[in-house]
CSV table of C-alpha atoms in Angstrom, one decimal:
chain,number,residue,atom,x,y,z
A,1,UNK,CA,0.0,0.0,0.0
A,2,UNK,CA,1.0,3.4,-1.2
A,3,UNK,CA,1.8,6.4,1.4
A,4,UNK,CA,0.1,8.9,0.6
A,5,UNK,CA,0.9,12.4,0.1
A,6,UNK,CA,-1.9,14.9,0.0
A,7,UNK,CA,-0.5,17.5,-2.5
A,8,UNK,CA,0.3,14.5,-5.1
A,9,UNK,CA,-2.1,14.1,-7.9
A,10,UNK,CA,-3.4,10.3,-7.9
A,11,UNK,CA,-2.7,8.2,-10.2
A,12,UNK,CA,-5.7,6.1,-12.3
A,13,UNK,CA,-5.3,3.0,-11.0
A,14,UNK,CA,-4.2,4.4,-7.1
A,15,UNK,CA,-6.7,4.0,-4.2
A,16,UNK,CA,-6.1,6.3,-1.3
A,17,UNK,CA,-7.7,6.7,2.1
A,18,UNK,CA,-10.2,8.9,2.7
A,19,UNK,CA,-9.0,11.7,3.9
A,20,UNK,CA,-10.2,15.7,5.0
A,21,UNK,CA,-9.2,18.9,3.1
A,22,UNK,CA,-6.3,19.4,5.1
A,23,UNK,CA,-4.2,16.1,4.5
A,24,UNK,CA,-5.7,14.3,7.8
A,25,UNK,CA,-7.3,10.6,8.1
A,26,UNK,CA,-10.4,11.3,8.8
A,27,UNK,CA,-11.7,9.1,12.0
A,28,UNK,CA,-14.0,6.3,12.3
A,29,UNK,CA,-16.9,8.6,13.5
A,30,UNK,CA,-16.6,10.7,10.3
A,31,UNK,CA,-15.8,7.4,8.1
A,32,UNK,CA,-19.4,6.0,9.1
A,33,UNK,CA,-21.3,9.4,8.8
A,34,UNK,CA,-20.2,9.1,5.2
A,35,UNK,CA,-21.5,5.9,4.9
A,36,UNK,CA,-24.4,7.0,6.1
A,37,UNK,CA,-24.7,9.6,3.5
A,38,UNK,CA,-23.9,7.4,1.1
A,39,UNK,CA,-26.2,5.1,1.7
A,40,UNK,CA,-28.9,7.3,2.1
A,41,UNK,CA,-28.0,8.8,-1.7
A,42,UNK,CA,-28.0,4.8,-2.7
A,43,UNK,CA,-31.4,4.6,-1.3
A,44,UNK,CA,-32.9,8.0,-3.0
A,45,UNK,CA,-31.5,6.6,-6.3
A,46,UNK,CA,-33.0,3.5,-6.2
A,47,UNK,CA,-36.5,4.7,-5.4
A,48,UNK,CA,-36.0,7.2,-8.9
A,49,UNK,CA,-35.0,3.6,-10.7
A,50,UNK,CA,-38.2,1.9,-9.5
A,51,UNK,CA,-40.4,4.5,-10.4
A,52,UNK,CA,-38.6,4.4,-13.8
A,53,UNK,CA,-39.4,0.6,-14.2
A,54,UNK,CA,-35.8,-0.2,-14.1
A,55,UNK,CA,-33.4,-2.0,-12.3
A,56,UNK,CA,-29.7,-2.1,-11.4
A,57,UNK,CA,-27.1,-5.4,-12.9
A,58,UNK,CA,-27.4,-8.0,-9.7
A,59,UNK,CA,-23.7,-7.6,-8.9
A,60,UNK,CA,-23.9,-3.9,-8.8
A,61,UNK,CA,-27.6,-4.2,-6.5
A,62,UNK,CA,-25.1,-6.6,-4.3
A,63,UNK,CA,-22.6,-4.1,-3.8
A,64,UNK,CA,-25.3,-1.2,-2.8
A,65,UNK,CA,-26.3,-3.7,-0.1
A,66,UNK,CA,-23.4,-4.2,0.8
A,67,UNK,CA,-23.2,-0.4,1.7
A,68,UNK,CA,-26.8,0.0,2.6
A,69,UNK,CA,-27.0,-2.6,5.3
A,70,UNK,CA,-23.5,-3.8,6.1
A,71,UNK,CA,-23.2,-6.9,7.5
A,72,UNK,CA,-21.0,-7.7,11.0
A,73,UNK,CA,-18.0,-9.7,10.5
A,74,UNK,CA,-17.8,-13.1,11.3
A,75,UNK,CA,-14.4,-12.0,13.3
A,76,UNK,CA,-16.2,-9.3,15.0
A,77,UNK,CA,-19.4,-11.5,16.5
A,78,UNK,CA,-16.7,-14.1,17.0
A,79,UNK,CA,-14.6,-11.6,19.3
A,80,UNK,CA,-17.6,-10.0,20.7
A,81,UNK,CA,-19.1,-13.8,22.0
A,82,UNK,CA,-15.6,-14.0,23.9
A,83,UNK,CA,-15.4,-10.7,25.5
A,84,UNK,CA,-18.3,-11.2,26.9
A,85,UNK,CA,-17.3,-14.5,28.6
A,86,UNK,CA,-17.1,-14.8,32.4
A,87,UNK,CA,-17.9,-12.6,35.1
A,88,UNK,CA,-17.9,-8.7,35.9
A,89,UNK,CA,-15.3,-7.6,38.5
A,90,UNK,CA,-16.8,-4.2,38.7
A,91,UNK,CA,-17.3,-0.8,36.6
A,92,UNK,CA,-14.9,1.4,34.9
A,93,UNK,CA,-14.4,4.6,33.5
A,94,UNK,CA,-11.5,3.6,31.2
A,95,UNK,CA,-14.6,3.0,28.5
A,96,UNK,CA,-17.7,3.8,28.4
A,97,UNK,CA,-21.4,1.2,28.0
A,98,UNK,CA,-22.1,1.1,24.6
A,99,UNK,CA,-25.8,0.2,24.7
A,100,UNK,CA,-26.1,3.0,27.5
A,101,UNK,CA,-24.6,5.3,24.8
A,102,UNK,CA,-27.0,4.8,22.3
A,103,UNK,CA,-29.9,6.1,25.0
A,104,UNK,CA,-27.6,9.3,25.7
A,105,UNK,CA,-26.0,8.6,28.5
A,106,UNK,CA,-22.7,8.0,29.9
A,107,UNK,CA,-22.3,4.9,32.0
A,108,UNK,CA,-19.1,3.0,32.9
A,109,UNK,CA,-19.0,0.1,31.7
A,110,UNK,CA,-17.8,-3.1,32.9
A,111,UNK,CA,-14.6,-4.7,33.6
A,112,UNK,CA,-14.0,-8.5,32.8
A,113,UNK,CA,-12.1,-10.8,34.6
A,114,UNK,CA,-9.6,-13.3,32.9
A,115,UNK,CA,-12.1,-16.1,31.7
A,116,UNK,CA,-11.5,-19.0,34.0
A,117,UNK,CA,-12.2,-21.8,31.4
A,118,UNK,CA,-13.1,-22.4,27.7
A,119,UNK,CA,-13.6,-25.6,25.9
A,120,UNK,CA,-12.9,-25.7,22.4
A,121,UNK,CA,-13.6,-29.0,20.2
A,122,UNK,CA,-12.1,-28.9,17.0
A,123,UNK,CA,-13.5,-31.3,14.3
A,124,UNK,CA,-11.1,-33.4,12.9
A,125,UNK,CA,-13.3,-35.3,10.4
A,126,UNK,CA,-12.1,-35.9,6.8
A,127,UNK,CA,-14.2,-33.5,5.8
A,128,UNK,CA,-12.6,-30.0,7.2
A,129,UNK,CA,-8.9,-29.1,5.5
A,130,UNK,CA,-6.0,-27.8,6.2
A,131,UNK,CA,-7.0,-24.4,5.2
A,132,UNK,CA,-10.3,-24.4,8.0
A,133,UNK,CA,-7.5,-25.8,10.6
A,134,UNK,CA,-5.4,-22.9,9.9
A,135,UNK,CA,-8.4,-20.6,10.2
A,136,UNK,CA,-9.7,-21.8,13.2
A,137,UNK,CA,-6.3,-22.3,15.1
A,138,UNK,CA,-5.5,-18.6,13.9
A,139,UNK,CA,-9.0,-17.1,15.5
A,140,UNK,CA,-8.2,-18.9,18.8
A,141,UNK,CA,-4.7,-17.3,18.6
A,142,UNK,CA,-6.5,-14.0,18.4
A,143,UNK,CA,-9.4,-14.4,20.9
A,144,UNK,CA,-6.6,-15.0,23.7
A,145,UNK,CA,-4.9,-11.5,23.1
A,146,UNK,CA,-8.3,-10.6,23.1
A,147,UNK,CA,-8.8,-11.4,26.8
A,148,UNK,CA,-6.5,-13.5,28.6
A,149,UNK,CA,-7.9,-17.2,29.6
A,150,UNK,CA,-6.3,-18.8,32.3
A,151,UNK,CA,-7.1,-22.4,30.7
A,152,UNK,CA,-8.3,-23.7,27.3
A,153,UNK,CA,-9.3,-27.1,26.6
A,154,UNK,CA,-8.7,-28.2,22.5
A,155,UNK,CA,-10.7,-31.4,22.2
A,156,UNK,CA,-10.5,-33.1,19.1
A,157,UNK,CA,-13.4,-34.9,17.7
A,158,UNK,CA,-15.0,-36.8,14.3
A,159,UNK,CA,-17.3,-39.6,15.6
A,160,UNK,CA,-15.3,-39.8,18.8
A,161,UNK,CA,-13.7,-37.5,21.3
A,162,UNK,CA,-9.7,-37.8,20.8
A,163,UNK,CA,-8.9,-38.8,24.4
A,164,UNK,CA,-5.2,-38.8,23.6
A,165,UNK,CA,-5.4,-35.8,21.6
A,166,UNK,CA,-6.6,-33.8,24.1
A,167,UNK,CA,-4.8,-30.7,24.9
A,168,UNK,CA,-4.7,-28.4,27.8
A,169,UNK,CA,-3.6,-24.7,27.4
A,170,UNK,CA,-2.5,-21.9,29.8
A,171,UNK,CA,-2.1,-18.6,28.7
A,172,UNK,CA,0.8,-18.3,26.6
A,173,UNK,CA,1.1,-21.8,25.5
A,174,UNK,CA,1.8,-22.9,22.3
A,175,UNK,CA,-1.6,-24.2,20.1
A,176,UNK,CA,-1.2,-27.5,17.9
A,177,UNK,CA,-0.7,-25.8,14.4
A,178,UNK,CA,-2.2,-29.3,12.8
A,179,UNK,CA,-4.6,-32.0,13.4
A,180,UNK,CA,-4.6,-35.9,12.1
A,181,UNK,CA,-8.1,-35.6,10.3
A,182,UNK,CA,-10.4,-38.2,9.1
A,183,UNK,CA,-14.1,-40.3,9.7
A,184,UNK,CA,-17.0,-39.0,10.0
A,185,UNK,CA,-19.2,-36.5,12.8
A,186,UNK,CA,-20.9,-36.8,15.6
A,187,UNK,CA,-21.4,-33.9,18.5
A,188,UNK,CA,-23.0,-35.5,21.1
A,189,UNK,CA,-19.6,-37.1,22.4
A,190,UNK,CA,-18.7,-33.4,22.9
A,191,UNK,CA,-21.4,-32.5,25.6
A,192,UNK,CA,-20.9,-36.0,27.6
A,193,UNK,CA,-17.1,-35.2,27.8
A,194,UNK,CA,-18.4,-31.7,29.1
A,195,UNK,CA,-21.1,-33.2,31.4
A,196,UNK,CA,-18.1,-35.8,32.9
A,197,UNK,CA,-15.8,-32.7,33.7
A,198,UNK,CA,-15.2,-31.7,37.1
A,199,UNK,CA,-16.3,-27.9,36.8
A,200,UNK,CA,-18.6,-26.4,33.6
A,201,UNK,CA,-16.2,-24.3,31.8
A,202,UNK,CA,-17.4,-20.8,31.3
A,203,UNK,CA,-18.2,-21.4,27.5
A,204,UNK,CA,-17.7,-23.9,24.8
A,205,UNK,CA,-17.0,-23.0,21.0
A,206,UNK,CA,-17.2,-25.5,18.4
A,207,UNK,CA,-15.2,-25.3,15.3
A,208,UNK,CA,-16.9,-27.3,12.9
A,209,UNK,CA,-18.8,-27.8,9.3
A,210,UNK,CA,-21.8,-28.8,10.8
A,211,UNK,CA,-21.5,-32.5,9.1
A,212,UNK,CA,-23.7,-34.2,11.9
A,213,UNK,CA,-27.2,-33.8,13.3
A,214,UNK,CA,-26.5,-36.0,16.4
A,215,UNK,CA,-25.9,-33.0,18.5
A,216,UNK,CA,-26.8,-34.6,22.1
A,217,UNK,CA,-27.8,-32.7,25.1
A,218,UNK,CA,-27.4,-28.9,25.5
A,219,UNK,CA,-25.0,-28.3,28.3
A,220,UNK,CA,-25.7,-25.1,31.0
A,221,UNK,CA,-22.6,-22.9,29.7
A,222,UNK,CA,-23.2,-20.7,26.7
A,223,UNK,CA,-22.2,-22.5,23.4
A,224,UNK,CA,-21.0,-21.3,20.2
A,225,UNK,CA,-20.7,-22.9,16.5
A,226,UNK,CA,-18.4,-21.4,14.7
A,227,UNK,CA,-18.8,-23.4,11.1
A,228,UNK,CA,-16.7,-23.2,8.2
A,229,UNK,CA,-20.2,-24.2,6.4
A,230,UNK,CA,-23.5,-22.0,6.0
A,231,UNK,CA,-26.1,-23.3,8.7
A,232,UNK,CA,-29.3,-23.4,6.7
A,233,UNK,CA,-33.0,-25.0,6.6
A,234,UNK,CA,-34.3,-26.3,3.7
A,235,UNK,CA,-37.3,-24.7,1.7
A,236,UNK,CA,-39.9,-27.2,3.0
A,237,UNK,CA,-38.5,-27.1,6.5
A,238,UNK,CA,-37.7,-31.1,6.3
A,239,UNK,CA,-34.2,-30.8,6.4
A,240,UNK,CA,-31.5,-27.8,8.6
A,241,UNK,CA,-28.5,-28.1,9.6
A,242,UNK,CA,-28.6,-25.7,11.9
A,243,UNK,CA,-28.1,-26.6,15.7
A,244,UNK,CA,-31.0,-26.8,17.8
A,245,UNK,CA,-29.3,-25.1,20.7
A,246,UNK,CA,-26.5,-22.1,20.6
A,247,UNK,CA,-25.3,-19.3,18.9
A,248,UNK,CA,-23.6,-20.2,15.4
A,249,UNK,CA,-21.8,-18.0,13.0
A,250,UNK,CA,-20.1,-18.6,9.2
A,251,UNK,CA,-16.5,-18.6,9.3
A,252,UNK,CA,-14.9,-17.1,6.1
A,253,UNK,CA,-12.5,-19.9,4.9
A,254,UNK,CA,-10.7,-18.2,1.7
């Protein structure tokens, strides 16, 4: 990426940064209000196109609603489900609530604890790659700088939990960069290995496809799915992989 000087002409083919009059980065507050205006422009001009009995190409209708109504990462929920993991230790002042903000007013918000304990099975079956491994052993990397947890449990499954692959991680410990893969799914093994465990971790998060709909019983903690596959349900509602209990969200596998 270019740096970019203010007083040079661009180039054709250069992208730049937004940026004021004066040569600044704008910030993220004035970044969004410019969304917001553009959006609001996309909207006016596709009312004058419908009244005109026209329509835009699908990629470029893609794009505007892309703009329009731009959807939360799957990093960002991902993040947000861990930060909010364990329990308060009190209020501060160092940041501000953010749903209090929205009403007008300024509240502290709360301060987090290390989280005790997370549980993390990680399918293994032949049918999740080297390139979801990598994806999902970089994200867990991430969530720990996040907010420190004091133990993290990397259970490997397909049909079967992976008693002797079973690894237990403080924080700072190295993760397992690869996984021997192979068989098929099952997720039920996963909540009698939690139900067996001498104290309920604080949360679960299961890295998966979603290639099994023998889910077994829904455990107290909060559970996540976070699948390299699309959780759907069929037109006629006879068929969904989606899980009957927990949050789940998409993981972008490029």
């Amino acid at each position: 990426k270019k740096e970019e000087n203010p007083k040079r002409k661009k180039l054709p083919s250069e992208v730049w940064d937004s940026r004021n009059e004066d040569g600044t980065k704008k910030t993220a507050e004035e970044l969004e209000k410019e969304r917001r205006n553009l959006s609001k422009r996309i909207e006016q001009a596709r009312s004058v196109e419908r009244e005109a009995g026209s329509s835009p190409h699908a990629g470029v209708a893609r794009a505007m609603d892309r703009v329009v109504s731009p959807q939360t990462s799957w990093i960002s929920m991902l993040s947000s489900f861990w930060s909010d993991i364990g329990e308060k230790s009190g209020d501060t002042y160092r940041k501000f609530d953010r749903r209090a903000m929205m009403s007008g007013l300024w509240m502290p918000d709360k301060e987090k604890r290390a989280i005790n304990h997370v549980v993390i099975p990680f399918d293994v079956s032949s049918s999740v790659g080297k390139e979801e491994q990598s994806v999902f052993i970089d994200q867990i990397e991430q969530l720990r700088e996040l907010v420190p947890c004091k133990l993290i449990t990397i259970v490997p499954f397909n049909t079967t939990i992976k008693q002797d692959r079973i690894v237990e991680l403080e924080q700072g410990d190295e993760i397992p960069r690869r996984m021997q893969v192979g068989g098929g799914t099952r997720f039920s093994p996963i909540f009698n290995y939690i139900r067996r465990m001498d104290r309920e971790p604080d949360a679960v998060i299961i890295f998966t496809d979603l290639g099994s709909r023998d889910y077994g019983e829904e455990p107290a903690c909060r559970v996540l799915w976070a699948s390299s596959v699309p959780a759907w349900t069929s037109n006629d509602g006879s068929y969904s992989n989606h899980p009957p209990f927990g949050e789940v969200i998409e993981v972008e596998v490029l």
